[in-house]
Coordinates of C-alpha atoms and ligand atoms in Angstrom, one line a residue:
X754 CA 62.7 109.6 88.2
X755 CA 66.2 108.7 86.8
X756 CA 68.0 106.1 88.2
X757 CA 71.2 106.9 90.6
X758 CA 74.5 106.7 88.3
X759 CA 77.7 107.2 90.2
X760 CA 80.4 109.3 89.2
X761 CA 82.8 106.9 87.9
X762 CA 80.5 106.0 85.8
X763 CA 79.5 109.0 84.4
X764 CA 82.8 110.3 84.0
X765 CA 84.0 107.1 81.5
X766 CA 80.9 107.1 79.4
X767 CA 81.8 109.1 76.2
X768 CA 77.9 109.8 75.6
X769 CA 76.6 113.1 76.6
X770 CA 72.7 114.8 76.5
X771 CA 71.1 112.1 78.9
X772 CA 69.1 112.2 82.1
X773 CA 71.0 111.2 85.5
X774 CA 70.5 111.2 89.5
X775 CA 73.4 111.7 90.7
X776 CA 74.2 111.2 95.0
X777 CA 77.4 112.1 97.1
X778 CA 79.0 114.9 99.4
X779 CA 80.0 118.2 98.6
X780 CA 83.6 118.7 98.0
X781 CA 83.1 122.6 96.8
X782 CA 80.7 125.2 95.9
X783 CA 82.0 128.2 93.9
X784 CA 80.1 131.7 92.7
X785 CA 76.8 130.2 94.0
X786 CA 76.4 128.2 91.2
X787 CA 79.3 125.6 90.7
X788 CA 79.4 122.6 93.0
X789 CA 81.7 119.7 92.6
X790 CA 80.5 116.4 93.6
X791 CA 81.9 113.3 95.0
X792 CA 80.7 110.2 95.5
X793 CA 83.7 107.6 96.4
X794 CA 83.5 105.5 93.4
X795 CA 86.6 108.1 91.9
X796 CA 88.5 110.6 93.1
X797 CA 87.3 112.6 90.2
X798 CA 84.5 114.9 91.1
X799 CA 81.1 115.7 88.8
X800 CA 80.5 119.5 88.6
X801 CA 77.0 120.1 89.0
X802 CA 76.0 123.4 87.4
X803 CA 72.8 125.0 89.2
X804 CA 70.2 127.4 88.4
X805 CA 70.6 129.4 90.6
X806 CA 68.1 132.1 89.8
X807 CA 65.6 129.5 90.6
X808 CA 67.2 127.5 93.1
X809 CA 65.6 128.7 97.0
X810 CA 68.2 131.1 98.9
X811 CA 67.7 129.0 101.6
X812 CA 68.6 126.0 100.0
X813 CA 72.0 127.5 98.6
X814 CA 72.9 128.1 101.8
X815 CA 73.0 124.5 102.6
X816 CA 75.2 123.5 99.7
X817 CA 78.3 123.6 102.1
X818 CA 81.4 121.5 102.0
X819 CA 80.7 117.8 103.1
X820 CA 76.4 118.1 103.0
X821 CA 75.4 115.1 101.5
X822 CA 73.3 115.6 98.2
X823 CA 70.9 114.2 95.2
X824 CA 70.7 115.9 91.7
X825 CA 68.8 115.0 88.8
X826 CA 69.3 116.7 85.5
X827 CA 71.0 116.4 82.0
X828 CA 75.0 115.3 81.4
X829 CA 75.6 117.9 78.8
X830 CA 79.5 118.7 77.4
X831 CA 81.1 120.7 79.9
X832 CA 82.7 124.7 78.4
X833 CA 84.7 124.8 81.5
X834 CA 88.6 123.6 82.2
X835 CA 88.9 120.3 84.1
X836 CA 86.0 118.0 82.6
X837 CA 84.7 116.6 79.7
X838 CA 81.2 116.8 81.3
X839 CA 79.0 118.0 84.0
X840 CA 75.8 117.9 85.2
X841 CA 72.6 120.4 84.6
X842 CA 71.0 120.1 87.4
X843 CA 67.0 120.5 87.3
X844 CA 66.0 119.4 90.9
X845 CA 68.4 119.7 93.7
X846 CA 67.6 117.9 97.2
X847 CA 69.8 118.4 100.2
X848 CA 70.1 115.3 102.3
X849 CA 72.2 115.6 105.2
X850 CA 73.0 119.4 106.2
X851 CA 77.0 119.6 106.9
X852 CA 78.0 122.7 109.4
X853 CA 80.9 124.5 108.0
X854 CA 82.1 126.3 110.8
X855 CA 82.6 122.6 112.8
X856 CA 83.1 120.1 109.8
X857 CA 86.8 119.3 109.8
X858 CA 87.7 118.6 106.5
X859 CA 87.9 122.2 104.8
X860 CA 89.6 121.9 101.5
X861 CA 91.6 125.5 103.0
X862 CA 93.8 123.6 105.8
X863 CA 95.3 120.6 103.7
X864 CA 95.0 118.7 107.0
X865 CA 98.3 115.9 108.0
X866 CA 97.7 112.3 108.2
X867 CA 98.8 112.5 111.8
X868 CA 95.4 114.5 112.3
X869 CA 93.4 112.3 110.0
X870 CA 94.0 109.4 112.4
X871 CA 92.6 111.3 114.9
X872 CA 89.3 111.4 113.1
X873 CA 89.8 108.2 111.4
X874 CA 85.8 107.8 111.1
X875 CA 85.9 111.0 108.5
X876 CA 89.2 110.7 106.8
X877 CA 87.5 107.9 104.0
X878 CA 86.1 111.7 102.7
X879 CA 89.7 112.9 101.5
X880 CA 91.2 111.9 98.6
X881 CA 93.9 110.3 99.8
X882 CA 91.9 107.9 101.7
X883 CA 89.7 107.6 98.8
X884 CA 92.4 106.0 96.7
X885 CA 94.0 103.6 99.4
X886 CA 90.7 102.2 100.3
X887 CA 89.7 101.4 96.8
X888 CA 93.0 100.0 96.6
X889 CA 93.0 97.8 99.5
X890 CA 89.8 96.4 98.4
X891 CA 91.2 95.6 95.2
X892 CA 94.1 93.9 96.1
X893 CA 92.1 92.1 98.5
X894 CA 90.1 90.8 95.6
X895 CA 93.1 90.2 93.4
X896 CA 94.5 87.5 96.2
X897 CA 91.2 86.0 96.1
X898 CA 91.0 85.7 92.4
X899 CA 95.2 84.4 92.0
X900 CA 94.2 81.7 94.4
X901 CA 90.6 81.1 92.9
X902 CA 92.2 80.2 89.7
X903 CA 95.1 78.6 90.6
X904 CA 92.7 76.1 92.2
X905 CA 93.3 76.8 96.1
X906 CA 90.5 76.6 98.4
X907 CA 90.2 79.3 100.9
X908 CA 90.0 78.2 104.2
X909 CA 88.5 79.8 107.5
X910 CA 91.1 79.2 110.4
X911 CA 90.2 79.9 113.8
X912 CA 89.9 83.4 115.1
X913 CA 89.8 82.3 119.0
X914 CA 92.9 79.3 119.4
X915 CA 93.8 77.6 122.3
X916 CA 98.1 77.3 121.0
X917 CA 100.1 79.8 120.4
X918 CA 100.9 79.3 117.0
X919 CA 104.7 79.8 116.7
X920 CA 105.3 82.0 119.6
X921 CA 105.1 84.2 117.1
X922 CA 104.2 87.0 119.1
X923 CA 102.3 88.4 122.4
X924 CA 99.1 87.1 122.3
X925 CA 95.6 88.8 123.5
X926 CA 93.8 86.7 125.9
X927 CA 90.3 85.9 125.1
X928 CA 87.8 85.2 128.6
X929 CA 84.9 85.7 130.2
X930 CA 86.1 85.1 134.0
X931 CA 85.4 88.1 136.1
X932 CA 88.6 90.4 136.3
X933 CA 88.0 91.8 139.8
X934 CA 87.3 88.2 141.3
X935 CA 89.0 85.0 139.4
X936 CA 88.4 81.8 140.3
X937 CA 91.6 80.5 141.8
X938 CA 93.0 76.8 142.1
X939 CA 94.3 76.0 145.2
X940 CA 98.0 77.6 144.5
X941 CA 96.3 80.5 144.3
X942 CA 96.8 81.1 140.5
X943 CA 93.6 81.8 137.9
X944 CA 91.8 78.6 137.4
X945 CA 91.3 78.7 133.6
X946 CA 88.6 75.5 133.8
X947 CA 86.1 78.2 134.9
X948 CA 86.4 79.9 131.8
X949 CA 84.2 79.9 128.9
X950 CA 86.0 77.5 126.8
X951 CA 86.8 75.6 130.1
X952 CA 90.8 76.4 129.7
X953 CA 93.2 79.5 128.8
X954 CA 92.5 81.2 124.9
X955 CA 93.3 83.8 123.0
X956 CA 93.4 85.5 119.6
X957 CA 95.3 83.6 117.2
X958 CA 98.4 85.2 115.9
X959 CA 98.9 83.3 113.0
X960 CA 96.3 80.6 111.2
X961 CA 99.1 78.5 110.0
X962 CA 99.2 75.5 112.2
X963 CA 94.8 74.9 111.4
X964 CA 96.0 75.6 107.4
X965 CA 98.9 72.3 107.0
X966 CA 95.6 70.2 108.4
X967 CA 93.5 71.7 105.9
X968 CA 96.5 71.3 103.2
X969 CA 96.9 67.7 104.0
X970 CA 93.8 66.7 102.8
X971 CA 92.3 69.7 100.3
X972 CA 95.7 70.0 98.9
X973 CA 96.3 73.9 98.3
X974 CA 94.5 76.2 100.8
X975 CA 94.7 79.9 101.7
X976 CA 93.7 81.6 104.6
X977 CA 92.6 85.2 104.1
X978 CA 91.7 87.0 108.1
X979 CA 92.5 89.1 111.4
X980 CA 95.7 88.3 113.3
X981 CA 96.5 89.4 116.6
X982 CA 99.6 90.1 117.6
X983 CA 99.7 91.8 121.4
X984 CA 103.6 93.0 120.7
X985 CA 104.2 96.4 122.3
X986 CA 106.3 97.7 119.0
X987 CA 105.4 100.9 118.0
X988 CA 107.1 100.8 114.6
X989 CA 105.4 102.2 111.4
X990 CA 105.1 98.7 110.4
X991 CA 103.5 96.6 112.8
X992 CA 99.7 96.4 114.6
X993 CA 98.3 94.8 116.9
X994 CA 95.4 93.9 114.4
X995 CA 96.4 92.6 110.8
X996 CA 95.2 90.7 107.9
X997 CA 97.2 87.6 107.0
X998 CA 97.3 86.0 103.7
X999 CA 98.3 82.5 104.1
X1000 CA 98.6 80.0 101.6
X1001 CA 99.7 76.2 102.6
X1002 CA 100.4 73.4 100.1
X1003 CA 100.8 69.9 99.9
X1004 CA 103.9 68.6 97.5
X1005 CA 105.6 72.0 97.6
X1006 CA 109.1 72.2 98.5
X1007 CA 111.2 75.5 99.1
X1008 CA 111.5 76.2 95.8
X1009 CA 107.9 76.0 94.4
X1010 CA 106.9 78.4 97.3
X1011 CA 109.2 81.1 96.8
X1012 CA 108.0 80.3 93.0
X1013 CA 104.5 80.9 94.4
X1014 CA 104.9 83.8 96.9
X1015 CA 106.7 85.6 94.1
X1016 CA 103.9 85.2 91.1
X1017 CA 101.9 85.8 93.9
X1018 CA 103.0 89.1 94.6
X1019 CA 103.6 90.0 91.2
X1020 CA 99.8 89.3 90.1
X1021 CA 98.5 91.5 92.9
X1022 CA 100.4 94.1 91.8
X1023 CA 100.1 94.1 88.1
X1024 CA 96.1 93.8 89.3
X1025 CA 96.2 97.3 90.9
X1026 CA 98.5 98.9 88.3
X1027 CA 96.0 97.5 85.4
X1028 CA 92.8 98.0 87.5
X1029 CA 93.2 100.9 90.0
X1030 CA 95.6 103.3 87.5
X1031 CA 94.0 106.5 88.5
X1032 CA 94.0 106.1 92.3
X1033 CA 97.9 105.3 91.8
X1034 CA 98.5 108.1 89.9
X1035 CA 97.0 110.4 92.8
X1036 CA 99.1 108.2 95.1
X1037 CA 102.2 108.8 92.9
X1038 CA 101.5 112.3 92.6
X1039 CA 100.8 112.2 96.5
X1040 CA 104.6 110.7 96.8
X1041 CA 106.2 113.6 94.9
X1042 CA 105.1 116.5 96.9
X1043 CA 105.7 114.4 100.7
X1044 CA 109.3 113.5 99.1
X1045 CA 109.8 117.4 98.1
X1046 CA 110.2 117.8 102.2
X1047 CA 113.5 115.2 102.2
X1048 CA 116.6 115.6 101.5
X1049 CA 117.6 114.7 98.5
X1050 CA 119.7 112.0 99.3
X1051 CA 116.4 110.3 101.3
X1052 CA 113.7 110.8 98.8
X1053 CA 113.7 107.7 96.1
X1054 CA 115.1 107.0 92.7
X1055 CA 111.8 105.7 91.4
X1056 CA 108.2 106.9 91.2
X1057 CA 105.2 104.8 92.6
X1058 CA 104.3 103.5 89.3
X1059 CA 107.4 102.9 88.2
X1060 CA 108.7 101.3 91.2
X1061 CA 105.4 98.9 90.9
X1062 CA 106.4 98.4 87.4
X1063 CA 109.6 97.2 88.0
X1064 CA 108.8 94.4 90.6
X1065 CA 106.5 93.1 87.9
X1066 CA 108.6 92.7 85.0
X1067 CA 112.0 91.7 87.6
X1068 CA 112.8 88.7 89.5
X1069 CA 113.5 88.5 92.8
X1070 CA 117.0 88.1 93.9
X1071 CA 117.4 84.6 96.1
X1072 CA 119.8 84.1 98.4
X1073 CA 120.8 81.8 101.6
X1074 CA 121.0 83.7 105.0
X1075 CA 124.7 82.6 104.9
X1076 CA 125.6 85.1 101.5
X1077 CA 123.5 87.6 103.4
X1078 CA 125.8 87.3 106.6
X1079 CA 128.7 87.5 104.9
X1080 CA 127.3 90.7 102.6
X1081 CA 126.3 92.6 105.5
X1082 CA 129.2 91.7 107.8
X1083 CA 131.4 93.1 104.5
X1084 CA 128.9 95.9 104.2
X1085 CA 130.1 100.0 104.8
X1086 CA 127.4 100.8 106.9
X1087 CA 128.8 97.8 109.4
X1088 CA 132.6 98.1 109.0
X1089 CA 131.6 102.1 109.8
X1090 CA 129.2 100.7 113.3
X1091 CA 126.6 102.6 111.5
X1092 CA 123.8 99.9 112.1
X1093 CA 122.7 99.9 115.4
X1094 CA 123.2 96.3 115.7
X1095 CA 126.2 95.4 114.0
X1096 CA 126.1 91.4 112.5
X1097 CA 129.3 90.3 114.1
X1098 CA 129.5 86.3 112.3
X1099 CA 126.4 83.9 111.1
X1100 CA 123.6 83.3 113.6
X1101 CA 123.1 86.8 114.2
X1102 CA 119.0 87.8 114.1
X1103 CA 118.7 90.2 110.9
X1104 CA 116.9 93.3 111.8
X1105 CA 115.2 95.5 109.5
X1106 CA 118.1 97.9 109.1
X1107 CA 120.0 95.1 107.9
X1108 CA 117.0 93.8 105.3
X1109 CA 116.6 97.1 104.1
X1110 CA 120.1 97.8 103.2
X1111 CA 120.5 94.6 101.1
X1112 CA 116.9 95.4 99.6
X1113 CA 117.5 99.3 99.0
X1114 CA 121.5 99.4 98.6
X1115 CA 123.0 96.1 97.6
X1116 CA 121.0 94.3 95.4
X1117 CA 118.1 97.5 94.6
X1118 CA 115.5 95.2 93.8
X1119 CA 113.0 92.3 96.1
X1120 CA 114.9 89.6 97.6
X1121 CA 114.3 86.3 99.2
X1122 CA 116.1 85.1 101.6
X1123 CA 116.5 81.3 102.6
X1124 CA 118.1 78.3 104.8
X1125 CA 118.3 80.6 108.0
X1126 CA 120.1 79.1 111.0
X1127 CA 117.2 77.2 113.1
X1128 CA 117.9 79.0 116.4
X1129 CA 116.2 82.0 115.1
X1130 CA 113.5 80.7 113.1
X1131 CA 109.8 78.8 114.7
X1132 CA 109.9 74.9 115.3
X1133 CA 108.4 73.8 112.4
X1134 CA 110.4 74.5 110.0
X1135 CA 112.4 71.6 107.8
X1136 CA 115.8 70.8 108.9
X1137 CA 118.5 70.9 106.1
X1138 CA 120.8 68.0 106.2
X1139 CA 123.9 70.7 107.0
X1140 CA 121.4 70.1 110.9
X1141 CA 122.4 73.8 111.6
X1142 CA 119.7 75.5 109.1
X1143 CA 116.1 75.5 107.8
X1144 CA 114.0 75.5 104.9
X1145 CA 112.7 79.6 105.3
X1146 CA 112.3 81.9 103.5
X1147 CA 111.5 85.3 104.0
X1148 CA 110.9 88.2 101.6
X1149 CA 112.3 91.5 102.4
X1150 CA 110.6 94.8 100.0
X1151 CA 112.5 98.2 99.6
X1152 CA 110.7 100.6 102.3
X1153 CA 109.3 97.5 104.1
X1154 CA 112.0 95.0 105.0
X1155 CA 109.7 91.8 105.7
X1156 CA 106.5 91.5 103.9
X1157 CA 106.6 87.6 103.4
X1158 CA 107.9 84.7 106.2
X1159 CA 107.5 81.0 105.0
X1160 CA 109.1 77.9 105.0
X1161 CA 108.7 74.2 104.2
X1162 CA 107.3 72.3 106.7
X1163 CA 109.0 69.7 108.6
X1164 CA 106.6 66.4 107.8
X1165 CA 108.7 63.9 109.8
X1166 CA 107.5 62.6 113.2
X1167 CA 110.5 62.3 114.8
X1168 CA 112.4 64.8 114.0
X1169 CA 109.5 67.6 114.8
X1170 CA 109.4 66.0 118.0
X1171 CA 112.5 66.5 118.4
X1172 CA 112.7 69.7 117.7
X1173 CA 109.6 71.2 119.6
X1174 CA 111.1 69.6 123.0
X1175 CA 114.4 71.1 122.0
X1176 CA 112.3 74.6 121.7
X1177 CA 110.2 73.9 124.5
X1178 CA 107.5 73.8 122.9
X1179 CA 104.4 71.6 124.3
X1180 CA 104.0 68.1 122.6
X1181 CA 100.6 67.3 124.0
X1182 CA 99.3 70.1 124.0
X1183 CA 99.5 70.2 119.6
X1184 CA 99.2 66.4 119.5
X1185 CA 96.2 67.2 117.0
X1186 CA 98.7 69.0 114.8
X1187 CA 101.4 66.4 114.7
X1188 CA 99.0 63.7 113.6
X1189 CA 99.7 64.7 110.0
X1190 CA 102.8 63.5 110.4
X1191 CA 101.4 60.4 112.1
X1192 CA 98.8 59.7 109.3
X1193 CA 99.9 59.9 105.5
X1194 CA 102.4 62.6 106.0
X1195 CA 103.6 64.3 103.0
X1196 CA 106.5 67.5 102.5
X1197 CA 104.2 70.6 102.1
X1198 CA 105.4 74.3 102.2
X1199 CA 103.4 77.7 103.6
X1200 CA 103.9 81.3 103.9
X1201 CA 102.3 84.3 105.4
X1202 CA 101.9 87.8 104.1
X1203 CA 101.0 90.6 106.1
X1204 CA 98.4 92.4 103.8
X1205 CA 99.1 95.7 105.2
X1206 CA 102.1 95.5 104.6
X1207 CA 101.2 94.8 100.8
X1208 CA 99.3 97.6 100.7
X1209 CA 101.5 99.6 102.1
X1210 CA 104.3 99.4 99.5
X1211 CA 101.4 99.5 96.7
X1212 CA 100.4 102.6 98.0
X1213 CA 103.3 104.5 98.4
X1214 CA 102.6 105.0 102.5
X1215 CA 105.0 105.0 104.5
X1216 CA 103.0 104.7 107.6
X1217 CA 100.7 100.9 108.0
X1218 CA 98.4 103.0 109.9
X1219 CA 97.4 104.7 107.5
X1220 CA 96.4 101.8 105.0
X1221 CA 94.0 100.0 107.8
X1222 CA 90.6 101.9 108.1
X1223 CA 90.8 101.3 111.7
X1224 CA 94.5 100.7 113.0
X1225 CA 94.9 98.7 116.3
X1226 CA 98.6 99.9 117.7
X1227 CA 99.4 100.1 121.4
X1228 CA 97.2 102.5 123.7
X1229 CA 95.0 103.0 120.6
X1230 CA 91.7 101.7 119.8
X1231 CA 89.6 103.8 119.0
X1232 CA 86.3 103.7 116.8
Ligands
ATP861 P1 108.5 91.2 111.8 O1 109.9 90.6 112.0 O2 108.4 92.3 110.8 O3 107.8 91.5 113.1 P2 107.5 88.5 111.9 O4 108.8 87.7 111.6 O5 107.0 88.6 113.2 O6 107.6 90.0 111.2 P3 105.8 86.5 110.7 O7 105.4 85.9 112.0 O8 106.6 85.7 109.8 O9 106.4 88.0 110.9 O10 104.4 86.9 110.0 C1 104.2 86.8 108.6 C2 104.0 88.2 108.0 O11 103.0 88.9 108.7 C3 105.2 89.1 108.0 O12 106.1 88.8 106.9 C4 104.6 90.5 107.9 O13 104.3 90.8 106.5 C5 103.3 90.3 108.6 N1 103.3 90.8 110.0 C6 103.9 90.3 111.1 N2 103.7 91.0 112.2 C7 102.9 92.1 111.8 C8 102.3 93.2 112.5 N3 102.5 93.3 113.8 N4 101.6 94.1 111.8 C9 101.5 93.9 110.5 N5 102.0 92.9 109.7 C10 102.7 92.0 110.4
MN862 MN1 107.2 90.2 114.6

């Protein structure tokens, strides 16, 4: 027996005349004698070439589209179109029969990604979903090797949390109590100390808070994991289930995180361009024909590559939320009411119309934004001395709007304090949190990145339910 090579490999290996097993699914089978095989590793396929003289009638039956199949024979040069080699297949063994008339994935009806979701458990077989899954895993490796060699340790925050990080967002509840019958306290409302953890939890929405303890002693942490976040917005951008990537550091001010976030990004995406080219190139290709269907005006100035390309070789344009204010309040699409919410003077919330115009119109490239007023931005953020702004900084991305939020931290006592009662935020209840700033406090600097939203603009999607294998969004959980 030869041992099992997969596809990819095959396929880069300039030898030729050697034995192989080959394993994978059936993506076609033409004139009874050509089948092209697929395995996942690429989105290439191996044409197997049977005999099919002496291959049982019955067993050619059962080389359908999607049966799952071993081959053994010799890698020879291929005469046909389309591939260097293919495979001359001695023994044939069907593993897992595939009914044609019921499977849904016929290579006829180029099926949408609207239907896809709906059979989210098969779509992984299409190439599409080929390439953004090997993508996804690949950036997900690339954070973890950026971090792993700029000497962070990656740290495992809390999944189930007792504090509401930020107020971030709606949080999921997380109990045991019995739904029809609740214990009650006597004023009648649900008396938390019968439940599991002996008070109220839920699913954390951010790990931030648990990462500044870990900073304040390791030094540089990430945090790599699920977020929650129970907010009924059914925008192409947001779940209810995401991966967070968030790094915290100790001695960082403003400026050496934006520094970080944007190498950060950079050497993620310069991973996937050096490491994941040919899934790209489908993606790319992908783009093309789904912009063909806008209007010209709609459909983007760049391709996928070389949009990818150019956030790797440009830097970011940084700005204060003041200069944003007063570009936007300037802007035509505001002196014409064409945003829906038009920015009227500073200290007005930016929405994603408004990030996307300065991303995608004004200044055409990434941009970070900084020193927002501190009504719209979470309590523990570092006053300026102006006492009206803070130290964030958010990153908005053409197509995305917000893919980074950070800040630098506030590390004084008081003037947290200060600002949590002014928020309303309970004192006691994160008295473990502000004894960093009671013992050997130091300034230290964070950020988060939403890694579906990373993948997202890597792969060319537009929709972040289609980069998740399994997207949590309101009314929908399925699988
Ligand atoms: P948005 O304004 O887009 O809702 P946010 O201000 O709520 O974002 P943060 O709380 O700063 O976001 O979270 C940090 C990052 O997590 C964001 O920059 C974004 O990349 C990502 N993110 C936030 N909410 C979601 C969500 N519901 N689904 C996917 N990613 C998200
Ligand atoms: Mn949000």
């Amino acid at each position: 027996m030869s041992q099992r090579v997969k596809v990819k490999q095959i396929l880069s290996d300039d030898r030729a005349n050697y034995e192989v097993t080959v394993k994978g699914w059936v993506r076609s089978f033409r004139n009874n004698q050509f089948i092209a095989l697929n395995d996942g590793s690429t989105n290439n396929i191996l044409q197997i070439v049977i005999d099919t003289e002496n291959t049982d009638p019955a067993t050619l039956k059962r080389i359908t589209t999607g049966a799952s199949i071993s081959a053994t024979g010799e890698i020879i040069p291929s005469m046909g179109k389309g591939q260097r080699v293919e495979l001359k297949a001695k023994t044939l063994e069907i593993l897992g029969d595939c009914d044609p008339e019921k499977y849904p994935l016929q290579l006829k009806n180029r099926p949408s990604l609207e239907y896809l979701r709906e059979i989210a458990h098969l779509r992984f077989r299409t190439n599409t979903f080929g390439a953004i899954f090997r993508l996804r895993s690949s950036l997900a490796f690339a954070v973890h090797k950026f971090f792993n060699e700029k000497g962070f340790q990656y740290l495992h925050t809390p999944i189930i949390t007792a504090s509401d990080a930020e107020g971030a967002g709606e949080m999921f509840r997380v109990t045991t109590l019995d739904l029809k019958n609740p214990p009650r306290t006597e004023n009648g409302e649900i008396d938390f100390k019968e439940d599991f953890f002996g008070r109220s939890t839920n699913l954390t929405v951010s790990g931030q808070l648990e990462g500044e303890l870990g900073a304040m002693a390791l030094s540089d942490i990430y945090t790599f994991g699920p977020t929650f976040r129970a907010e009924n917005s059914n925008t192409a951008r947001h779940l209810a289930e995401f991966w967070m990537i968030e790094p915290e550091m100790a001695f960082y001010e403003l400026e050496d995180n934006m520094n970080l976030a944007e190498e950060f990004i950079k050497y993620v995406i310069k991973y996937a361009l050096d490491n994941n080219r040919e899934d790209l190139e489908f993606l790319a290709s992908r783009l093309v024909e789904e912009e063909k269907q806008k209007p010209q005006a709609e459909r983007s100035d760049m391709g996928l590559i070389e949009k990818l390309e150019f956030v790797v070789n440009n830097e970011f344009m940084r700005l204060t939320y003041t200069e944003a204010v007063s570009i936007l309040k300037d802007s035509k699409p505001n002196k014409n009411k064409k945003f829906q919410y038009l920015i009227e003077g500073w200290g007005a919330d930016l929405q994603s119309e408004h990030e996307r115009y300065l991303v995608e119109k004004h200044f055409k490239k990434p941009v970070i934004l900084t020193d927002y007023p501190k009504e719209i931005k979470s309590f523990y953020m570092k006053l300026n001395s102006d006492g009206k702004t803070v130290r964030a900084m958010d990153i908005l991305f053409p197509g995305i709007g917000e893919i980074v939020g950070g800040s630098q931290r506030e590390e004084d006592y008081d003037k947290l304090v200060s600002r949590m009662q002014e928020m309303g935020v309970p004192v006691e209840e994160l008295s473990w949190f502000l004894d960093t700033r009671r013992f050997g406090t130091a300034p230290h600097a964070g950020f988060g990145l939403g890694f579906e939203r990373l993948v997202l603009f890597v792969s060319g999607m537009t929709n972040i339910r289609d980069v998740i294998p399994f997207p949590r969004t309101p009314k929908n959980a399925e699988f």
